C-alpha cells in the first residue's frame, strides 16, 4: 500500500499502525439486518462539490474506502441527478473484491439502484448499457419511461406520483438487497433523512475550504433532525478524516462483527462480517 493511501485509527483505540484492507473491511462491515449506509465526501466548510464535482474533494484514501464500501453492499443506491452529472459508468469491482464477495456468499457485483421521479435517464449510459448486473430504477406510477430503458433496467414503481423511498427500500430487501450503500446525491440524502431511513453515514472530510457557492451534502425540503452517534474516526496521512456515524442497533451489530473478525483474524478464509453479526 502506498503511503498516500495509508489510513490509521484516531478514535476509539488510537493506533498509528496503518490499517490493512481486512481491518478496514471489519471496521465498516455488514450487519445482520436491513441497513442503509450513506457515503459522502465534504470540505471542512461543508461543501458537496468543488468546481461542480465530488472528485475535487476526494483523494486516494477516500477512494480506497469508497471501493471497500461498494464491495460490502448488496445494492448501490444513487440519485438520477448524481448518476447523470457524475456520468456513472458500470459498477465493477476488481478481481480481489469479487473474490471476497464470492467467499462471503454474495453476488459477484452489487446491483445499481437509481432513484428517479422523471425517468429522464439515458439507456445508453454505461451505468445501464454495460452493467454486469441488471440495474433497478426506483420511480413512481406516473413516470413515463424513455424508449429502451426497460430493456436495460428493472423499473420498480413505488408511490402514485412521487417515489416512496420506504416502499422502494422494502422492495429492494424483498429482492435480497438488504445492505444498501447510498452514494448521494444531496437531494436523495435529504429525502432519506426526512423519511428517517438513514442508519449510517460515512463522511470523508477533505482538509480544504471550498468557499461559498457549492451546496451542502443534504438538500431539499426541511425535515426533522436526527441523532446519529459517532462510531469511529480514521485519519489519512494527508490530513483527510474519515468519520463513521451510526444508529445504536447498527453499531451493536457492527461491534459483534468486528469482535468476530478479530477473533478469527488468523483463520482462512476471512470471516464474513454479515455472518458474524
Ligand atoms: N460530495 C459527494 O460525496 C457527492 C456525492 C454525490 C453527489 N455529489 C454532487 O451532488 C451534485 C448533484 O446533486 P443534485 O442536486 O443533482 O442531487 P441528487 O440527489 O444527486 O439528484 C437529484 C435528482 O435525483 C432524483 N431524486 C433524488 N431524490 C429523489 C426522490 N426522493 N424522489 C425521486 N427522485 C429523486 C431526481 O431525478 P429526476 O430528475 O430523474 O426525477 C432528482 O432530480 C453534483 O454536483 C455531484 O457532484 C457529491
Tab-separated table of C-alpha atoms and ligand atoms in Angstrom:
chain	number	residue	atom	x	y	z
A	1	UNK	CA	0.000	0.000	0.000
A	2	UNK	CA	1.331	3.465	-0.856
A	3	UNK	CA	1.992	5.957	1.966
A	4	UNK	CA	-0.571	8.182	0.254
A	5	UNK	CA	-3.303	5.586	0.802
A	6	UNK	CA	-2.395	4.828	4.445
A	7	UNK	CA	-5.253	5.151	6.934
A	8	UNK	CA	-4.998	4.767	10.726
A	9	UNK	CA	-7.445	4.882	13.613
A	10	UNK	CA	-7.673	8.017	15.787
A	11	UNK	CA	-10.722	7.005	17.835
A	12	UNK	CA	-11.625	4.806	19.603
A	13	UNK	CA	-8.406	2.942	20.482
A	14	UNK	CA	-5.926	5.190	18.655
A	15	UNK	CA	-3.154	3.437	16.778
A	16	UNK	CA	-0.593	4.839	14.379
A	17	UNK	CA	-0.365	1.476	12.605
A	18	UNK	CA	-1.806	1.677	9.095
A	19	UNK	CA	-4.983	-0.357	8.674
A	20	UNK	CA	-4.902	-3.074	6.034
A	21	UNK	CA	-7.943	-3.818	3.868
A	22	UNK	CA	-9.081	-6.687	6.130
A	23	UNK	CA	-9.079	-4.388	9.158
A	24	UNK	CA	-10.822	-1.595	7.272
A	25	UNK	CA	-13.413	-4.036	5.973
A	26	UNK	CA	-14.122	-5.213	9.524
A	27	UNK	CA	-14.429	-1.614	10.761
A	28	UNK	CA	-17.184	-0.881	8.236
A	29	UNK	CA	-18.624	-4.393	7.841
A	30	UNK	CA	-22.122	-5.620	7.105
A	31	UNK	CA	-24.991	-6.088	9.526
A	32	UNK	CA	-27.466	-8.905	10.029
A	33	UNK	CA	-30.445	-6.623	9.444
A	34	UNK	CA	-31.582	-4.318	6.656
A	35	UNK	CA	-29.281	-1.363	6.621
A	36	UNK	CA	-28.922	1.914	4.733
A	37	UNK	CA	-25.433	3.411	4.734
A	38	UNK	CA	-24.797	6.803	3.132
A	39	UNK	CA	-21.327	7.826	1.958
A	40	UNK	CA	-20.255	11.398	1.189
A	41	UNK	CA	-17.113	13.465	0.921
A	42	UNK	CA	-17.177	17.103	2.010
A	43	UNK	CA	-14.843	20.049	2.572
A	44	UNK	CA	-14.139	21.492	6.028
A	45	UNK	CA	-16.760	24.170	5.323
A	46	UNK	CA	-19.383	21.612	4.313
A	47	UNK	CA	-19.332	21.767	0.502
A	48	UNK	CA	-20.724	18.875	-1.528
A	49	UNK	CA	-18.555	19.602	-4.557
A	50	UNK	CA	-15.573	21.522	-5.863
A	51	UNK	CA	-15.947	23.037	-9.312
A	52	UNK	CA	-19.232	21.144	-9.591
A	53	UNK	CA	-17.929	17.653	-8.897
A	54	UNK	CA	-17.100	15.485	-5.891
A	55	UNK	CA	-13.767	14.428	-7.446
A	56	UNK	CA	-12.026	17.623	-6.284
A	57	UNK	CA	-12.819	16.724	-2.671
A	58	UNK	CA	-11.795	13.100	-2.917
A	59	UNK	CA	-8.304	11.577	-2.867
A	60	UNK	CA	-6.548	8.236	-2.637
A	61	UNK	CA	-7.667	7.291	0.931
A	62	UNK	CA	-11.269	8.332	0.242
A	63	UNK	CA	-11.309	6.285	-2.961
A	64	UNK	CA	-9.936	3.312	-1.031
A	65	UNK	CA	-12.821	3.366	1.466
A	66	UNK	CA	-15.294	4.221	-1.307
A	67	UNK	CA	-14.277	0.999	-3.098
A	68	UNK	CA	-14.437	-1.100	0.063
A	69	UNK	CA	-17.942	0.185	0.835
A	70	UNK	CA	-19.022	-0.832	-2.674
A	71	UNK	CA	-17.564	-4.279	-2.050
A	72	UNK	CA	-19.608	-4.615	1.144
A	73	UNK	CA	-23.045	-3.693	-0.194
A	74	UNK	CA	-25.833	-5.606	-1.929
A	75	UNK	CA	-27.408	-2.568	-3.560
A	76	UNK	CA	-25.712	0.669	-4.636
A	77	UNK	CA	-28.297	3.456	-4.431
A	78	UNK	CA	-27.757	6.689	-6.342
A	79	UNK	CA	-29.994	9.586	-7.325
A	80	UNK	CA	-30.567	10.209	-11.003
A	81	UNK	CA	-29.057	13.708	-10.656
A	82	UNK	CA	-25.715	12.369	-9.471
A	83	UNK	CA	-25.809	9.486	-11.957
A	84	UNK	CA	-26.272	11.951	-14.825
A	85	UNK	CA	-23.937	14.687	-13.556
A	86	UNK	CA	-21.052	12.459	-12.494
A	87	UNK	CA	-21.507	10.258	-15.582
A	88	UNK	CA	-21.701	6.984	-13.705
A	89	UNK	CA	-20.178	4.039	-15.516
A	90	UNK	CA	-20.898	0.373	-14.925
A	91	UNK	CA	-20.412	-0.666	-11.294
A	92	UNK	CA	-17.472	-3.030	-11.442
A	93	UNK	CA	-15.135	-4.417	-8.795
A	94	UNK	CA	-11.610	-5.737	-9.183
A	95	UNK	CA	-10.869	-9.468	-9.021
A	96	UNK	CA	-9.854	-9.437	-5.343
A	97	UNK	CA	-13.063	-7.712	-4.279
A	98	UNK	CA	-15.183	-10.044	-6.400
A	99	UNK	CA	-13.388	-12.997	-4.810
A	100	UNK	CA	-14.108	-11.547	-1.351
A	101	UNK	CA	-17.787	-11.315	-2.222
A	102	UNK	CA	-17.937	-14.868	-3.555
A	103	UNK	CA	-16.155	-16.158	-0.424
A	104	UNK	CA	-18.798	-14.437	1.688
A	105	UNK	CA	-21.777	-15.789	-0.211
A	106	UNK	CA	-22.595	-12.533	-2.021
A	107	UNK	CA	-23.345	-11.895	-5.669
A	108	UNK	CA	-20.203	-11.044	-7.584
A	109	UNK	CA	-21.294	-7.432	-8.075
A	110	UNK	CA	-23.691	-5.160	-6.192
A	111	UNK	CA	-26.844	-4.091	-8.020
A	112	UNK	CA	-27.028	-0.457	-9.090
A	113	UNK	CA	-30.288	1.167	-7.928
A	114	UNK	CA	-31.190	4.557	-9.403
A	115	UNK	CA	-33.848	6.856	-7.909
A	116	UNK	CA	-35.653	8.983	-10.484
A	117	UNK	CA	-39.007	10.758	-10.476
A	118	UNK	CA	-38.813	11.907	-14.100
A	119	UNK	CA	-37.183	8.815	-15.670
A	120	UNK	CA	-35.038	11.239	-17.630
A	121	UNK	CA	-32.393	8.543	-17.958
A	122	UNK	CA	-30.255	7.519	-20.905
A	123	UNK	CA	-30.337	3.742	-21.500
A	124	UNK	CA	-27.061	4.119	-23.422
A	125	UNK	CA	-25.238	5.452	-20.343
A	126	UNK	CA	-22.599	2.879	-19.369
A	127	UNK	CA	-24.142	2.531	-15.904
A	128	UNK	CA	-27.038	0.780	-17.675
A	129	UNK	CA	-25.656	-0.389	-21.015
A	130	UNK	CA	-22.503	-2.066	-19.608
A	131	UNK	CA	-23.848	-3.107	-16.212
A	132	UNK	CA	-22.664	-6.545	-15.077
A	133	UNK	CA	-25.953	-6.904	-13.154
A	134	UNK	CA	-29.266	-5.527	-14.441
A	135	UNK	CA	-29.848	-2.232	-12.572
A	136	UNK	CA	-33.059	-1.313	-10.774
A	137	UNK	CA	-34.742	2.085	-11.158
A	138	UNK	CA	-36.979	3.240	-8.309
A	139	UNK	CA	-39.661	5.527	-9.692
A	140	UNK	CA	-43.414	6.159	-9.329
A	141	UNK	CA	-46.554	5.066	-11.168
A	142	UNK	CA	-46.981	8.274	-13.183
A	143	UNK	CA	-43.448	8.357	-14.635
A	144	UNK	CA	-43.085	7.608	-18.336
A	145	UNK	CA	-40.101	5.510	-19.342
A	146	UNK	CA	-37.982	6.657	-22.294
A	147	UNK	CA	-37.516	4.189	-25.156
A	148	UNK	CA	-35.059	1.437	-24.360
A	149	UNK	CA	-34.924	1.905	-20.601
A	150	UNK	CA	-36.896	-1.233	-19.734
A	151	UNK	CA	-34.505	-3.229	-21.926
A	152	UNK	CA	-31.565	-2.375	-19.665
A	153	UNK	CA	-33.148	-1.939	-16.212
A	154	UNK	CA	-35.962	-3.169	-13.965
A	155	UNK	CA	-38.422	-0.378	-13.192
A	156	UNK	CA	-39.889	-0.518	-9.708
A	157	UNK	CA	-42.816	1.833	-9.289
A	158	UNK	CA	-43.363	2.775	-5.664
A	159	UNK	CA	-45.765	5.617	-4.998
A	160	UNK	CA	-48.512	7.111	-7.157
A	161	UNK	CA	-46.897	10.385	-8.204
A	162	UNK	CA	-43.666	10.539	-6.200
A	163	UNK	CA	-41.101	7.953	-5.216
A	164	UNK	CA	-41.964	6.357	-1.875
A	165	UNK	CA	-38.435	5.659	-0.654
A	166	UNK	CA	-39.510	3.449	2.270
A	167	UNK	CA	-41.521	1.261	-0.106
A	168	UNK	CA	-38.601	1.233	-2.526
A	169	UNK	CA	-36.174	0.033	0.133
A	170	UNK	CA	-38.681	-2.635	1.207
A	171	UNK	CA	-38.816	-3.874	-2.373
A	172	UNK	CA	-35.011	-3.951	-2.530
A	173	UNK	CA	-34.980	-6.075	0.631
A	174	UNK	CA	-37.550	-8.398	-0.941
A	175	UNK	CA	-35.105	-8.826	-3.822
A	176	UNK	CA	-32.324	-9.755	-1.399
A	177	UNK	CA	-30.655	-6.324	-1.383
A	178	UNK	CA	-30.688	-5.701	2.349
A	179	UNK	CA	-27.357	-3.877	2.732
A	180	UNK	CA	-27.729	-0.688	0.744
A	181	UNK	CA	-24.992	1.874	0.161
A	182	UNK	CA	-26.198	5.302	-0.952
A	183	UNK	CA	-23.655	7.455	-2.796
A	184	UNK	CA	-25.898	10.519	-2.891
A	185	UNK	CA	-26.561	12.985	-4.042
A	186	UNK	CA	-27.789	15.719	-1.739
A	187	UNK	CA	-31.476	15.695	-2.725
A	188	UNK	CA	-31.727	11.960	-2.231
A	189	UNK	CA	-29.879	12.207	1.094
A	190	UNK	CA	-32.244	14.975	2.217
A	191	UNK	CA	-35.284	12.880	1.313
A	192	UNK	CA	-33.908	9.753	3.000
A	193	UNK	CA	-33.203	11.771	6.157
A	194	UNK	CA	-36.677	13.336	6.097
A	195	UNK	CA	-38.169	9.834	5.857
A	196	UNK	CA	-35.924	8.689	8.728
A	197	UNK	CA	-34.417	5.882	6.673
A	198	UNK	CA	-30.698	6.552	7.239
A	199	UNK	CA	-28.911	4.067	9.531
A	200	UNK	CA	-25.335	5.174	8.975
A	201	UNK	CA	-23.317	7.991	7.448
A	202	UNK	CA	-19.698	7.615	6.363
A	203	UNK	CA	-18.255	11.070	5.899
A	204	UNK	CA	-14.857	11.943	4.498
A	205	UNK	CA	-13.703	15.467	5.384
A	206	UNK	CA	-11.156	16.889	2.969
A	207	UNK	CA	-8.782	19.436	4.559
A	208	UNK	CA	-9.755	22.408	2.420
A	209	UNK	CA	-12.151	25.333	2.324
A	210	UNK	CA	-14.351	25.293	-0.760
A	211	UNK	CA	-15.762	28.738	-0.049
A	212	UNK	CA	-19.263	29.960	-0.801
A	213	UNK	CA	-21.114	28.551	-3.770
A	214	UNK	CA	-21.438	24.770	-3.593
A	215	UNK	CA	-24.415	23.279	-1.745
A	216	UNK	CA	-24.379	21.069	1.327
A	217	UNK	CA	-24.434	17.274	1.276
A	218	UNK	CA	-28.176	17.396	2.076
A	219	UNK	CA	-30.712	19.392	0.053
A	220	UNK	CA	-34.464	19.683	-0.494
A	221	UNK	CA	-37.384	20.391	1.824
A	222	UNK	CA	-36.557	20.630	5.526
A	223	UNK	CA	-37.258	17.572	7.694
A	224	UNK	CA	-36.739	16.803	11.366
A	225	UNK	CA	-33.205	16.468	12.711
A	226	UNK	CA	-31.900	13.026	13.765
A	227	UNK	CA	-29.346	11.950	16.361
A	228	UNK	CA	-26.505	9.928	14.856
A	229	UNK	CA	-23.694	8.961	17.256
A	230	UNK	CA	-20.046	8.932	16.179
A	231	UNK	CA	-18.578	5.404	15.895
A	232	UNK	CA	-15.072	5.872	14.585
A	233	UNK	CA	-12.574	8.438	13.374
A	234	UNK	CA	-9.898	7.414	10.893
A	235	UNK	CA	-7.159	9.646	9.528
A	236	UNK	CA	-5.077	9.546	6.400
A	237	UNK	CA	-1.570	10.933	6.034
A	238	UNK	CA	-2.689	13.945	4.029
A	239	UNK	CA	-4.972	15.232	6.808
A	240	UNK	CA	-8.161	13.631	5.493
A	241	UNK	CA	-10.587	12.487	8.204
A	242	UNK	CA	-12.975	9.559	7.775
A	243	UNK	CA	-15.878	9.631	10.178
A	244	UNK	CA	-18.458	6.934	10.696
A	245	UNK	CA	-21.764	7.682	12.420
A	246	UNK	CA	-24.408	5.038	13.035
A	247	UNK	CA	-27.543	4.354	14.980
A	248	UNK	CA	-27.332	2.227	18.114
A	249	UNK	CA	-28.714	-1.049	16.772
A	250	UNK	CA	-26.348	-0.982	13.816
A	251	UNK	CA	-23.388	-0.069	15.972
A	252	UNK	CA	-24.032	-3.036	18.259
A	253	UNK	CA	-24.183	-5.468	15.340
A	254	UNK	CA	-21.044	-3.864	13.961
A	255	UNK	CA	-19.147	-4.326	17.222
A	256	UNK	CA	-20.066	-8.014	17.259
A	257	UNK	CA	-18.922	-8.318	13.650
A	258	UNK	CA	-15.588	-6.684	14.484
A	259	UNK	CA	-15.107	-8.930	17.521
A	260	UNK	CA	-15.699	-11.983	15.366
A	261	UNK	CA	-13.445	-10.663	12.626
A	262	UNK	CA	-10.654	-10.024	15.126
A	263	UNK	CA	-11.143	-13.401	16.839
A	264	UNK	CA	-10.848	-15.148	13.505
A	265	UNK	CA	-8.147	-12.930	12.073
A	266	UNK	CA	-5.743	-15.845	11.664
A	267	UNK	CA	-8.302	-18.168	10.116
A	268	UNK	CA	-8.606	-18.570	6.350
A	269	UNK	CA	-10.748	-17.590	4.600
A	270	UNK	CA	-11.535	-14.385	6.489
A	271	UNK	CA	-14.934	-14.475	8.249
A	272	UNK	CA	-17.917	-12.664	6.770
A	273	UNK	CA	-18.890	-9.713	8.961
A	274	UNK	CA	-22.502	-10.350	7.917
A	275	UNK	CA	-22.473	-13.920	9.126
A	276	UNK	CA	-20.829	-12.900	12.337
A	277	UNK	CA	-23.235	-10.149	13.343
B	1	LIG	N1	-19.554	15.039	-2.223
B	1	LIG	C1	-20.122	13.883	-2.505
B	1	LIG	O1	-19.808	12.861	-1.874
B	1	LIG	C2	-21.196	13.837	-3.556
B	1	LIG	C3	-21.952	12.666	-3.718
B	1	LIG	C4	-22.942	12.658	-4.702
B	1	LIG	C5	-23.188	13.790	-5.462
B	1	LIG	N2	-22.448	14.890	-5.271
B	1	LIG	C6	-22.684	16.109	-6.068
B	1	LIG	O2	-24.037	16.470	-5.947
B	1	LIG	C7	-24.433	17.166	-7.129
B	1	LIG	C8	-25.727	16.556	-7.705
B	1	LIG	O3	-26.739	16.872	-6.836
B	1	LIG	P1	-28.287	17.028	-7.248
B	1	LIG	O4	-28.753	18.332	-6.753
B	1	LIG	O5	-28.500	16.699	-8.671
B	1	LIG	O6	-28.967	15.963	-6.292
B	1	LIG	P2	-29.193	14.403	-6.459
B	1	LIG	O7	-29.862	13.953	-5.208
B	1	LIG	O8	-27.958	13.732	-6.895
B	1	LIG	O9	-30.185	14.272	-7.709
B	1	LIG	C9	-31.460	14.853	-7.730
B	1	LIG	C10	-32.281	14.069	-8.747
B	1	LIG	O10	-32.279	12.681	-8.360
B	1	LIG	C11	-33.606	12.181	-8.346
B	1	LIG	N3	-34.051	12.116	-6.965
B	1	LIG	C12	-33.376	12.427	-5.855
B	1	LIG	N4	-34.136	12.214	-4.777
B	1	LIG	C13	-35.318	11.769	-5.212
B	1	LIG	C14	-36.524	11.377	-4.600
B	1	LIG	N5	-36.681	11.414	-3.270
B	1	LIG	N6	-37.547	11.003	-5.369
B	1	LIG	C15	-37.419	10.978	-6.720
B	1	LIG	N7	-36.315	11.324	-7.364
B	1	LIG	C16	-35.267	11.720	-6.614
B	1	LIG	C17	-34.396	13.181	-9.169
B	1	LIG	O11	-34.149	12.792	-10.508
B	1	LIG	P3	-35.122	13.021	-11.732
B	1	LIG	O12	-34.820	14.408	-12.173
B	1	LIG	O13	-34.718	11.979	-12.742
B	1	LIG	O14	-36.518	12.873	-11.248
B	1	LIG	C18	-33.727	14.496	-8.818
B	1	LIG	O15	-33.909	15.486	-9.790
B	1	LIG	C19	-23.295	17.057	-8.114
B	1	LIG	O16	-22.534	18.241	-8.073
B	1	LIG	C20	-22.476	15.914	-7.560
B	1	LIG	O17	-21.131	16.011	-7.916
B	1	LIG	C21	-21.456	14.940	-4.342
